[in-house]
Short mmCIF file of C-alpha atoms in Angstrom, two decimals:
data_model
loop_
_atom_site.label_atom_id
_atom_site.label_comp_id
_atom_site.label_asym_id
_atom_site.label_seq_id
_atom_site.Cartn_x
_atom_site.Cartn_y
_atom_site.Cartn_z
CA MET A 23 121.54 -39.22 146.37
CA PRO A 24 122.55 -35.76 147.66
CA THR A 25 120.58 -34.51 150.64
CA ARG A 26 121.61 -30.93 149.95
CA ARG A 27 121.42 -29.32 146.55
CA ILE A 28 124.54 -27.51 145.33
CA THR A 29 123.65 -24.37 143.40
CA ARG A 30 125.66 -21.65 141.69
CA SER A 31 127.32 -19.26 144.10
CA PRO A 32 128.94 -15.82 143.66
CA VAL A 33 131.53 -16.66 146.35
CA LYS A 34 132.34 -20.31 145.55
CA VAL A 35 133.56 -22.34 142.61
CA THR A 36 130.87 -24.92 141.89
CA GLY A 37 130.51 -27.56 139.22
CA SER A 38 130.39 -31.28 138.61
CA ALA A 39 132.95 -33.99 137.91
CA PRO A 40 132.74 -36.12 134.73
CA ASP A 41 130.79 -38.75 136.67
CA GLY A 42 128.19 -36.14 137.66
CA GLN A 43 129.26 -35.66 141.28
CA ALA A 44 128.75 -32.04 142.29
CA PHE A 45 131.36 -29.98 144.13
CA GLU A 46 131.31 -26.47 145.58
CA SER A 47 135.02 -25.64 145.81
CA THR A 48 138.17 -26.27 143.82
CA LEU A 49 139.48 -28.22 146.81
CA GLU A 50 136.52 -30.61 146.68
CA GLU A 51 137.06 -30.95 142.93
CA ASP A 52 140.69 -31.90 143.55
CA PHE A 53 139.67 -34.44 146.19
CA PHE A 54 137.27 -36.02 143.69
CA VAL A 55 140.23 -36.43 141.31
CA LEU A 56 142.06 -38.46 143.96
CA LEU A 57 138.97 -40.59 144.59
CA ARG A 58 138.51 -41.29 140.89
CA PHE A 59 142.18 -42.19 140.54
CA ASN A 60 142.16 -44.51 143.59
CA GLN A 61 141.32 -47.95 142.23
CA LEU A 62 140.40 -49.18 145.72
CA VAL A 63 137.48 -46.72 145.74
CA LYS A 64 134.30 -48.44 144.56
CA SER A 65 132.14 -45.32 144.55
CA PHE A 66 131.59 -42.00 146.27
CA GLU A 67 128.56 -39.82 146.87
CA ALA A 68 128.70 -36.05 147.28
CA GLN A 69 126.70 -34.61 150.20
CA SER A 70 124.58 -37.73 150.62
CA GLU A 71 124.24 -37.59 154.42
CA THR A 72 122.84 -34.91 156.74
CA VAL A 73 123.80 -34.92 160.42
CA GLU A 74 121.86 -33.23 163.22
CA TRP A 75 123.79 -31.52 166.03
CA LEU A 76 123.07 -29.26 169.01
CA ASP A 77 124.51 -25.75 169.19
CA ASN A 78 125.29 -23.85 172.40
CA ALA A 79 121.67 -22.76 172.67
CA GLN A 80 120.58 -26.42 172.49
CA LYS A 81 119.01 -25.79 169.11
CA ILE A 82 119.03 -28.65 166.63
CA ARG A 83 121.00 -27.72 163.52
CA LYS A 84 121.89 -29.65 160.40
CA TYR A 85 125.29 -30.32 158.84
CA THR A 86 126.06 -32.08 155.54
CA PRO A 87 129.58 -33.53 155.16
CA ASP A 88 131.09 -33.28 151.70
CA VAL A 89 131.38 -36.86 150.51
CA LEU A 90 130.81 -40.50 151.48
CA VAL A 91 133.46 -42.89 150.12
CA HIS A 92 132.93 -46.64 149.63
CA TYR A 93 135.79 -49.11 149.04
CA HIS A 94 135.97 -52.37 147.11
CA GLN A 95 135.50 -55.19 149.60
CA GLU A 96 136.60 -57.83 147.08
CA PHE A 97 140.14 -56.41 146.92
CA ALA A 98 142.58 -57.74 149.52
CA GLU A 99 144.01 -54.28 150.23
CA SER A 100 140.62 -52.76 151.09
CA ALA A 101 138.61 -55.81 152.18
CA ASN A 102 138.21 -54.56 155.75
CA TRP A 103 138.01 -50.84 155.06
CA PRO A 104 134.78 -49.19 156.22
CA SER A 105 133.08 -46.47 154.23
CA VAL A 106 134.36 -43.02 155.19
CA LEU A 107 132.28 -39.89 155.59
CA CYS A 108 134.59 -36.99 154.69
CA GLU A 109 134.68 -33.27 155.32
CA VAL A 110 137.05 -31.42 152.98
CA LYS A 111 138.68 -28.36 154.52
CA PRO A 112 141.46 -25.89 153.64
CA ASP A 113 144.48 -25.58 155.94
CA LEU A 114 143.03 -22.89 158.18
CA ASN A 115 142.90 -22.13 161.87
CA GLU A 116 140.12 -20.24 163.61
CA ALA A 117 141.62 -16.81 162.96
CA SER A 118 142.54 -17.47 159.32
CA GLU A 119 140.74 -16.43 156.20
CA SER A 120 140.94 -18.50 153.07
CA PRO A 121 142.95 -16.68 150.36
CA ARG A 122 140.71 -18.33 147.75
CA ARG A 123 137.51 -16.80 149.13
CA ARG A 124 135.93 -13.85 147.42
CA MET A 125 134.46 -11.02 149.46
CA PRO A 126 133.06 -11.14 152.04
CA PRO A 127 135.74 -13.37 153.61
CA ARG A 128 134.62 -16.36 155.63
CA LYS A 129 136.22 -17.37 158.90
CA GLU A 130 136.35 -20.88 160.30
CA ASN A 131 134.62 -21.41 163.64
CA GLU A 132 136.79 -24.13 165.12
CA GLU A 133 134.63 -24.61 168.20
CA GLU A 134 131.53 -25.12 166.09
CA ASN A 135 133.43 -27.44 163.75
CA GLN A 136 134.46 -29.69 166.61
CA VAL A 137 130.85 -30.06 167.77
CA LYS A 138 129.63 -30.81 164.23
CA TRP A 139 132.43 -33.26 163.59
CA ALA A 140 131.80 -35.07 166.88
CA ALA A 141 128.16 -35.50 165.81
CA ALA A 142 129.31 -36.74 162.39
CA THR A 143 131.68 -39.22 164.06
CA ARG A 144 128.80 -40.67 166.10
CA TYR A 145 126.54 -40.71 163.03
CA ALA A 146 129.14 -42.61 161.01
CA ALA A 147 129.94 -45.07 163.80
CA LYS A 148 126.27 -46.09 164.11
CA ARG A 149 126.42 -47.12 160.46
CA GLY A 150 129.73 -48.93 160.65
CA TRP A 151 131.54 -46.07 158.89
CA GLU A 152 134.28 -43.68 159.90
CA PHE A 153 134.35 -39.88 159.78
CA LYS A 154 137.43 -38.01 158.60
CA VAL A 155 138.42 -34.40 158.02
CA VAL A 156 140.56 -34.22 154.88
CA ARG A 157 142.78 -31.14 154.77
CA GLU A 158 144.19 -29.26 151.79
CA SER A 159 147.71 -30.45 152.67
CA ASP A 160 146.43 -34.04 152.41
CA ILE A 161 145.04 -33.39 148.94
CA ARG A 162 147.31 -30.97 147.08
CA THR A 163 150.50 -32.99 146.97
CA PRO A 164 152.84 -34.21 144.21
CA PHE A 165 150.75 -37.42 144.19
CA PHE A 166 147.67 -35.34 143.35
CA MET A 167 149.49 -33.63 140.47
CA ASN A 168 150.40 -37.04 139.08
CA ALA A 169 146.89 -38.38 139.62
CA ARG A 170 145.32 -35.44 137.78
CA PHE A 171 147.65 -35.97 134.82
CA LEU A 172 147.29 -39.77 134.74
CA LEU A 173 143.53 -39.89 135.26
CA ARG A 174 142.77 -39.28 131.60
CA HIS A 175 144.83 -42.36 130.73
CA LEU A 176 143.24 -44.44 133.49
CA GLU A 177 139.70 -43.60 132.39
CA ARG A 178 140.42 -43.92 128.69
CA GLY A 179 140.06 -47.70 128.99
CA VAL A 180 141.72 -48.53 125.65
CA GLU A 181 144.75 -50.82 125.66
CA SER A 182 147.54 -49.79 123.32
CA ARG A 183 149.39 -52.20 121.04
CA TYR A 184 152.61 -51.03 122.70
CA GLU A 185 151.72 -52.15 126.22
CA SER A 186 152.86 -55.78 126.13
CA ASP A 187 156.20 -54.84 124.56
CA LEU A 188 156.72 -52.07 127.11
CA LEU A 189 156.14 -54.52 129.96
CA GLU A 190 158.52 -57.02 128.39
CA ALA A 191 161.20 -54.32 128.03
CA LEU A 192 161.18 -53.72 131.79
CA VAL A 193 161.50 -57.44 132.47
CA THR A 194 164.45 -57.89 130.13
CA LYS A 195 166.28 -54.59 130.63
CA GLY A 196 165.51 -53.87 134.30
CA PRO A 197 164.49 -50.46 135.72
CA LEU A 198 164.49 -47.63 133.17
CA THR A 199 163.78 -43.94 133.21
CA LEU A 200 160.45 -43.01 131.67
CA ALA A 201 162.27 -41.52 128.66
CA ALA A 202 164.42 -44.61 128.14
CA TRP A 203 161.41 -46.90 128.62
CA ALA A 204 159.43 -45.13 125.89
CA GLY A 205 162.56 -45.17 123.74
CA THR A 206 162.59 -48.96 123.68
CA GLN A 207 159.53 -48.82 121.41
CA ALA A 208 160.01 -45.54 119.57
CA ASN A 209 162.60 -44.51 117.00
CA SER A 210 161.11 -41.15 116.03
CA VAL A 211 159.43 -38.16 117.60
CA GLU A 212 156.14 -39.13 115.96
CA GLU A 213 156.28 -42.67 117.34
CA ARG A 214 157.24 -41.47 120.82
CA ALA A 215 154.05 -39.40 120.80
CA ARG A 216 152.12 -42.65 120.39
CA VAL A 217 154.19 -44.64 122.89
CA PHE A 218 154.06 -42.22 125.83
CA PRO A 219 150.27 -42.54 126.31
CA ALA A 220 150.77 -46.30 126.59
CA CYS A 221 153.45 -45.72 129.24
CA TYR A 222 151.17 -43.42 131.19
CA ARG A 223 148.29 -45.90 131.04
CA LEU A 224 150.50 -48.67 132.42
CA ILE A 225 151.56 -46.36 135.24
CA ALA A 226 147.98 -45.27 135.93
CA THR A 227 146.69 -48.86 136.05
CA LEU A 228 149.52 -49.85 138.45
CA ARG A 229 150.96 -52.46 136.12
CA VAL A 230 154.46 -51.06 136.68
CA GLU A 231 156.18 -49.71 139.78
CA VAL A 232 156.65 -45.93 139.99
CA ASP A 233 157.06 -43.64 142.99
CA LEU A 234 154.07 -41.35 142.51
CA SER A 235 154.81 -39.43 145.70
CA LYS A 236 157.27 -37.48 143.55
CA LEU A 237 156.36 -35.51 140.43
CA LEU A 238 156.43 -37.64 137.31
CA THR A 239 159.18 -36.58 134.88
CA LEU A 240 161.12 -38.10 132.01
CA GLU A 241 163.77 -39.10 134.57
CA THR A 242 161.32 -41.00 136.80
CA GLN A 243 162.40 -44.60 137.38
CA VAL A 244 159.99 -47.29 136.16
CA LYS A 245 160.28 -50.90 137.34
CA ALA A 246 158.57 -54.16 136.49
CA ILE A 247 156.36 -55.78 139.12
CA SER A 248 155.88 -59.49 139.54
CA ASN A 249 152.17 -59.50 138.70
CA ALA A 250 152.36 -57.06 135.78
#
């Protein structure tokens, strides 16, 4: 449960994701897309933890990191991954001003950040977690663009009648471009419109091999995987 309530702001973009998690910037919203797309993520909680820290005047202050991420322990890939307490930040230095901020502009206090983040690191370690600062350059990548597009197909949860034949086509014909792969099941423009969502769902559910670090196009190579 959030320890800090997110309210409407005249200087920030606020809202909530489809699962109800609240965000207070477009960057946080984008990070939530990556978390929802990551099938190793079991759950995440926005602003669920509040950390106390001492300022230069030795006054106790409070700081609430943006999100706590939990991973599936039953999956081999993430079996030993601790939960991660995350702070989402734009790519700024101390003297920079975010171009997305409305007036008045807000400057980052790097010295204060380091003290807060050190306190958050200790707070997380006591609970067996880790603390991490996630920057804009870590979030807004070609992978994110693909994740945002594919997420609707991942969360749709409805298997298409084309999926088994699409998987078989990769086994028998070898690697294909996305366009050629869809073409194995579609002979018309109307049918291709029904086949492509099935292709995207197979990509989103990781049942085929695709390099998602590059923007997905009709020329993207799609390969079969052994456990598809």
